[in-house]
């Protein structure tokens, strides 16, 4: 079965650079969620989108922005990168109205800021 | 704000034995959902089991079952007949009825001794 696809798997950036992470949800899933997991930490909810509109917002820094496109894929844009942004970034997807069944997570993008 | 507490940073169990991971949460909501996610060394977040707060019956998925005590705000995970493949970090997660984001606990590292 198709899963949530995230690209790239690994990314190395320097401080103050910009990064773009991509997420392709499971077919027919219309809602995507972004999470940040620092080293040895639990995942923190950043933001979610449903039908290209922001649905819910968590602890996303102002330097980050995200959007969902008409094909339901989503991109997380991160600017002015800081060392503390080094983390595993997960995308998850679900069908609206069925999120209580649990999300399906992608394998994550590991971002390293040097 | 909701909080999720996992009081056991690490647990160890012999293969084929039973282990219980504890989770408590704090909320003022009556409608919510609870989840257990497994994160093996591959870092993929895998849904293990879920529970709707309005359901009194404890959820069960093969060797995995929960003990949901709503009044006590407790949601423990029991793994029967532990297998080497069960070794992973286990996260308890909460989702409010009107929210998108999951609130995770700090996780319990489960070690399976052969």
mmCIF file of C-alpha atoms in Angstrom:
data_model
loop_
_atom_site.group_PDB
_atom_site.id
_atom_site.type_symbol
_atom_site.label_atom_id
_atom_site.label_comp_id
_atom_site.label_asym_id
_atom_site.label_seq_id
_atom_site.Cartn_x
_atom_site.Cartn_y
_atom_site.Cartn_z
ATOM 1 C CA UNK A 1 0.000 0.000 0.000
ATOM 2 C CA UNK A 2 1.141 3.528 -0.734
ATOM 3 C CA UNK A 3 2.511 5.449 2.234
ATOM 4 C CA UNK A 4 3.275 9.046 3.034
ATOM 5 C CA UNK A 5 6.294 10.118 1.015
ATOM 6 C CA UNK A 6 8.682 12.732 2.305
ATOM 7 C CA UNK A 7 11.597 14.259 0.476
ATOM 8 C CA UNK A 8 14.426 14.633 0.884
ATOM 9 C CA UNK A 9 15.302 11.973 3.460
ATOM 10 C CA UNK A 10 18.321 13.904 4.640
ATOM 11 C CA UNK A 11 19.234 17.553 4.304
ATOM 12 C CA UNK A 12 22.244 19.512 5.478
ATOM 13 C CA UNK A 13 22.073 23.293 5.526
ATOM 14 C CA UNK A 14 24.147 26.078 6.943
ATOM 15 C CA UNK A 15 22.905 28.640 9.433
ATOM 16 C CA UNK A 16 20.771 31.383 7.945
ATOM 17 C CA UNK A 17 20.019 29.302 4.837
ATOM 18 C CA UNK A 18 16.578 28.247 3.662
ATOM 19 C CA UNK A 19 15.176 24.733 3.414
ATOM 20 C CA UNK A 20 12.073 23.285 1.790
ATOM 21 C CA UNK A 21 10.661 19.944 2.841
ATOM 22 C CA UNK A 22 8.062 18.130 0.783
ATOM 23 C CA UNK A 23 5.302 15.750 1.749
ATOM 24 C CA UNK A 24 3.094 13.611 -0.488
ATOM 25 C CA UNK A 25 0.134 12.161 1.424
ATOM 26 C CA UNK A 26 -1.485 8.797 0.933
ATOM 27 C CA UNK A 27 -3.846 8.884 -2.072
ATOM 28 C CA UNK A 28 -7.308 10.185 -1.105
ATOM 29 C CA UNK A 29 -5.990 11.667 2.121
ATOM 30 C CA UNK A 30 -6.875 15.340 2.178
ATOM 31 C CA UNK A 31 -5.263 16.470 5.416
ATOM 32 C CA UNK A 32 -1.577 16.782 6.186
ATOM 33 C CA UNK A 33 0.200 17.466 9.461
ATOM 34 C CA UNK A 34 3.770 18.533 10.180
ATOM 35 C CA UNK A 35 5.731 17.578 13.281
ATOM 36 C CA UNK A 36 9.219 18.392 14.528
ATOM 37 C CA UNK A 37 11.157 15.904 16.653
ATOM 38 C CA UNK A 38 14.381 17.158 18.194
ATOM 39 C CA UNK A 39 17.107 14.718 19.295
ATOM 40 C CA UNK A 40 15.809 12.585 22.157
ATOM 41 C CA UNK A 41 12.536 14.500 22.207
ATOM 42 C CA UNK A 42 8.903 13.725 21.541
ATOM 43 C CA UNK A 43 7.347 15.003 18.322
ATOM 44 C CA UNK A 44 5.903 18.512 18.474
ATOM 45 C CA UNK A 45 2.957 19.485 16.300
ATOM 46 C CA UNK A 46 3.728 22.377 13.959
ATOM 47 C CA UNK A 47 0.799 22.890 11.600
ATOM 48 C CA UNK A 48 -1.899 21.123 9.595
ATOM 49 C CA UNK A 49 -3.774 21.726 6.356
ATOM 50 C CA UNK A 50 -7.109 20.571 4.982
ATOM 51 C CA UNK A 51 -8.177 21.317 1.430
ATOM 52 C CA UNK A 52 -5.296 23.785 1.006
ATOM 53 C CA UNK A 53 -6.348 25.806 4.041
ATOM 54 C CA UNK A 54 -4.544 25.922 7.355
ATOM 55 C CA UNK A 55 -6.551 23.769 9.715
ATOM 56 C CA UNK A 56 -4.691 23.959 13.002
ATOM 57 C CA UNK A 57 -1.507 25.554 14.265
ATOM 58 C CA UNK A 58 0.901 24.394 16.905
ATOM 59 C CA UNK A 59 4.353 25.551 17.895
ATOM 60 C CA UNK A 60 5.537 26.579 14.455
ATOM 61 C CA UNK A 61 8.155 29.361 14.498
ATOM 62 C CA UNK A 62 7.438 32.524 12.515
ATOM 63 C CA UNK A 63 10.473 31.692 10.337
ATOM 64 C CA UNK A 64 8.614 28.633 9.079
ATOM 65 C CA UNK A 65 5.718 28.592 6.673
ATOM 66 C CA UNK A 66 3.816 25.829 4.976
ATOM 67 C CA UNK A 67 1.197 25.311 2.338
ATOM 68 C CA UNK A 68 -0.856 22.584 0.751
ATOM 69 C CA UNK A 69 -1.324 22.397 -2.992
ATOM 70 C CA UNK A 70 -4.237 21.320 -5.169
ATOM 71 C CA UNK A 71 -2.836 17.764 -5.439
ATOM 72 C CA UNK A 72 -2.784 17.708 -1.599
ATOM 73 C CA UNK A 73 0.972 17.588 -1.315
ATOM 74 C CA UNK A 74 2.463 19.986 1.188
ATOM 75 C CA UNK A 75 5.696 21.902 1.586
ATOM 76 C CA UNK A 76 7.308 23.218 4.746
ATOM 77 C CA UNK A 77 9.515 26.228 4.113
ATOM 78 C CA UNK A 78 12.088 27.092 6.722
ATOM 79 C CA UNK A 79 14.094 30.314 6.537
ATOM 80 C CA UNK A 80 16.962 31.824 8.534
ATOM 81 C CA UNK A 81 17.847 28.380 9.786
ATOM 82 C CA UNK A 82 19.291 28.060 13.265
ATOM 83 C CA UNK A 83 21.303 25.259 14.842
ATOM 84 C CA UNK A 84 18.286 24.465 17.011
ATOM 85 C CA UNK A 85 16.238 23.656 13.925
ATOM 86 C CA UNK A 86 18.225 20.447 13.503
ATOM 87 C CA UNK A 87 15.612 17.757 13.933
ATOM 88 C CA UNK A 88 13.570 15.038 12.310
ATOM 89 C CA UNK A 89 10.574 16.530 10.523
ATOM 90 C CA UNK A 90 7.598 14.270 10.062
ATOM 91 C CA UNK A 91 4.655 14.672 7.809
ATOM 92 C CA UNK A 92 1.488 12.688 8.430
ATOM 93 C CA UNK A 93 -1.768 12.406 6.538
ATOM 94 C CA UNK A 94 -5.353 11.376 7.105
ATOM 95 C CA UNK A 95 -8.820 11.770 5.662
ATOM 96 C CA UNK A 96 -10.747 14.634 7.174
ATOM 97 C CA UNK A 97 -13.263 13.241 9.587
ATOM 98 C CA UNK A 98 -11.220 10.099 10.097
ATOM 99 C CA UNK A 99 -8.255 11.586 11.903
ATOM 100 C CA UNK A 100 -9.446 9.906 15.074
ATOM 101 C CA UNK A 101 -8.392 6.629 13.510
ATOM 102 C CA UNK A 102 -4.833 7.873 13.755
ATOM 103 C CA UNK A 103 -2.529 9.421 11.262
ATOM 104 C CA UNK A 104 -0.113 7.690 8.935
ATOM 105 C CA UNK A 105 3.346 9.143 9.293
ATOM 106 C CA UNK A 106 6.035 9.398 6.673
ATOM 107 C CA UNK A 107 9.599 8.302 7.317
ATOM 108 C CA UNK A 108 10.677 11.839 8.054
ATOM 109 C CA UNK A 109 13.280 14.282 6.788
ATOM 110 C CA UNK A 110 16.356 14.621 8.922
ATOM 111 C CA UNK A 111 17.526 18.219 8.808
ATOM 112 C CA UNK A 112 20.978 19.075 10.056
ATOM 113 C CA UNK A 113 21.930 22.723 10.379
ATOM 114 C CA UNK A 114 25.661 23.390 10.607
ATOM 115 C CA UNK B 1 -3.330 22.791 27.779
ATOM 116 C CA UNK B 2 -3.313 19.057 27.653
ATOM 117 C CA UNK B 3 -0.312 17.190 28.977
ATOM 118 C CA UNK B 4 0.730 13.586 28.551
ATOM 119 C CA UNK B 5 3.028 11.930 31.058
ATOM 120 C CA UNK B 6 4.993 8.740 30.589
ATOM 121 C CA UNK B 7 6.728 8.067 33.867
ATOM 122 C CA UNK B 8 8.941 5.231 32.647
ATOM 123 C CA UNK B 9 11.843 6.483 30.513
ATOM 124 C CA UNK B 10 12.989 2.903 29.954
ATOM 125 C CA UNK B 11 11.570 -0.578 30.472
ATOM 126 C CA UNK B 12 13.174 -3.967 29.973
ATOM 127 C CA UNK B 13 11.401 -7.289 29.536
ATOM 128 C CA UNK B 14 12.374 -10.839 28.675
ATOM 129 C CA UNK B 15 11.284 -12.162 25.316
ATOM 130 C CA UNK B 16 7.869 -13.882 25.488
ATOM 131 C CA UNK B 17 6.924 -12.114 28.717
ATOM 132 C CA UNK B 18 4.339 -9.386 29.254
ATOM 133 C CA UNK B 19 5.114 -5.739 29.859
ATOM 134 C CA UNK B 20 2.923 -2.749 30.667
ATOM 135 C CA UNK B 21 3.813 0.813 29.733
ATOM 136 C CA UNK B 22 2.099 3.549 31.678
ATOM 137 C CA UNK B 23 0.620 6.819 30.452
ATOM 138 C CA UNK B 24 -1.409 9.467 32.201
ATOM 139 C CA UNK B 25 -2.866 12.619 30.750
ATOM 140 C CA UNK B 26 -4.481 15.785 31.902
ATOM 141 C CA UNK B 27 -7.442 17.320 30.119
ATOM 142 C CA UNK B 28 -10.681 19.136 30.782
ATOM 143 C CA UNK B 29 -12.265 17.845 27.581
ATOM 144 C CA UNK B 30 -14.793 15.034 27.468
ATOM 145 C CA UNK B 31 -14.285 14.163 23.800
ATOM 146 C CA UNK B 32 -10.804 13.033 22.876
ATOM 147 C CA UNK B 33 -8.729 10.215 21.445
ATOM 148 C CA UNK B 34 -5.696 8.397 22.744
ATOM 149 C CA UNK B 35 -3.006 6.593 20.810
ATOM 150 C CA UNK B 36 0.113 4.561 21.271
ATOM 151 C CA UNK B 37 2.797 4.968 18.632
ATOM 152 C CA UNK B 38 5.914 2.889 18.200
ATOM 153 C CA UNK B 39 9.156 4.382 16.916
ATOM 154 C CA UNK B 40 11.808 1.742 16.137
ATOM 155 C CA UNK B 41 15.419 2.640 15.349
ATOM 156 C CA UNK B 42 14.345 3.355 11.777
ATOM 157 C CA UNK B 43 12.552 6.402 13.279
ATOM 158 C CA UNK B 44 9.280 5.636 11.485
ATOM 159 C CA UNK B 45 6.259 6.459 13.639
ATOM 160 C CA UNK B 46 3.907 3.473 13.603
ATOM 161 C CA UNK B 47 0.403 3.470 15.071
ATOM 162 C CA UNK B 48 0.029 0.592 17.513
ATOM 163 C CA UNK B 49 -3.424 1.088 18.981
ATOM 164 C CA UNK B 50 -6.044 3.786 19.554
ATOM 165 C CA UNK B 51 -8.910 4.437 21.949
ATOM 166 C CA UNK B 52 -11.895 6.758 21.764
ATOM 167 C CA UNK B 53 -12.669 8.351 25.116
ATOM 168 C CA UNK B 54 -16.398 7.706 24.791
ATOM 169 C CA UNK B 55 -15.849 3.964 24.480
ATOM 170 C CA UNK B 56 -15.623 2.090 27.742
ATOM 171 C CA UNK B 57 -14.330 -1.078 26.155
ATOM 172 C CA UNK B 58 -10.550 -1.332 26.091
ATOM 173 C CA UNK B 59 -9.010 -1.519 22.639
ATOM 174 C CA UNK B 60 -7.106 -4.634 21.588
ATOM 175 C CA UNK B 61 -4.901 -5.305 18.578
ATOM 176 C CA UNK B 62 -3.449 -8.816 18.600
ATOM 177 C CA UNK B 63 -0.750 -8.859 21.318
ATOM 178 C CA UNK B 64 -1.351 -5.214 22.198
ATOM 179 C CA UNK B 65 -4.096 -4.059 24.525
ATOM 180 C CA UNK B 66 -4.828 -1.000 26.592
ATOM 181 C CA UNK B 67 -6.202 -0.389 30.042
ATOM 182 C CA UNK B 68 -8.168 2.823 29.707
ATOM 183 C CA UNK B 69 -9.280 4.344 32.997
ATOM 184 C CA UNK B 70 -11.091 7.543 32.053
ATOM 185 C CA UNK B 71 -11.754 8.780 35.574
ATOM 186 C CA UNK B 72 -8.135 8.302 36.509
ATOM 187 C CA UNK B 73 -6.983 9.674 33.126
ATOM 188 C CA UNK B 74 -4.794 6.670 32.630
ATOM 189 C CA UNK B 75 -4.041 4.851 29.365
ATOM 190 C CA UNK B 76 -1.556 2.022 29.775
ATOM 191 C CA UNK B 77 -0.336 -0.304 27.029
ATOM 192 C CA UNK B 78 0.111 -4.014 27.626
ATOM 193 C CA UNK B 79 2.282 -6.023 25.287
ATOM 194 C CA UNK B 80 1.855 -9.773 25.618
ATOM 195 C CA UNK B 81 4.331 -12.397 24.429
ATOM 196 C CA UNK B 82 7.004 -9.756 23.806
ATOM 197 C CA UNK B 83 9.053 -10.218 20.668
ATOM 198 C CA UNK B 84 12.455 -8.862 19.701
ATOM 199 C CA UNK B 85 10.754 -6.755 17.046
ATOM 200 C CA UNK B 86 8.820 -4.931 19.741
ATOM 201 C CA UNK B 87 11.986 -3.153 20.844
ATOM 202 C CA UNK B 88 11.398 0.536 20.187
ATOM 203 C CA UNK B 89 10.477 3.869 21.712
ATOM 204 C CA UNK B 90 6.786 3.953 22.563
ATOM 205 C CA UNK B 91 4.917 7.236 22.647
ATOM 206 C CA UNK B 92 1.529 7.839 24.186
ATOM 207 C CA UNK B 93 -0.411 10.577 22.393
ATOM 208 C CA UNK B 94 -3.564 12.612 23.001
ATOM 209 C CA UNK B 95 -5.798 14.358 20.516
ATOM 210 C CA UNK B 96 -8.665 16.593 21.540
ATOM 211 C CA UNK B 97 -11.961 16.253 19.764
ATOM 212 C CA UNK B 98 -11.673 19.644 18.089
ATOM 213 C CA UNK B 99 -7.970 19.726 17.381
ATOM 214 C CA UNK B 100 -5.701 18.334 14.713
ATOM 215 C CA UNK B 101 -2.426 18.072 16.532
ATOM 216 C CA UNK B 102 -1.319 15.223 18.721
ATOM 217 C CA UNK B 103 0.257 15.899 22.105
ATOM 218 C CA UNK B 104 2.888 13.284 22.823
ATOM 219 C CA UNK B 105 4.430 12.041 26.025
ATOM 220 C CA UNK B 106 8.198 11.916 26.387
ATOM 221 C CA UNK B 107 8.281 8.260 25.415
ATOM 222 C CA UNK B 108 9.310 4.948 26.968
ATOM 223 C CA UNK B 109 12.275 3.070 25.555
ATOM 224 C CA UNK B 110 11.361 -0.614 25.547
ATOM 225 C CA UNK B 111 14.194 -3.144 25.579
ATOM 226 C CA UNK B 112 13.521 -6.803 24.829
ATOM 227 C CA UNK B 113 16.000 -9.210 26.384
ATOM 228 C CA UNK B 114 16.473 -12.429 24.356
#
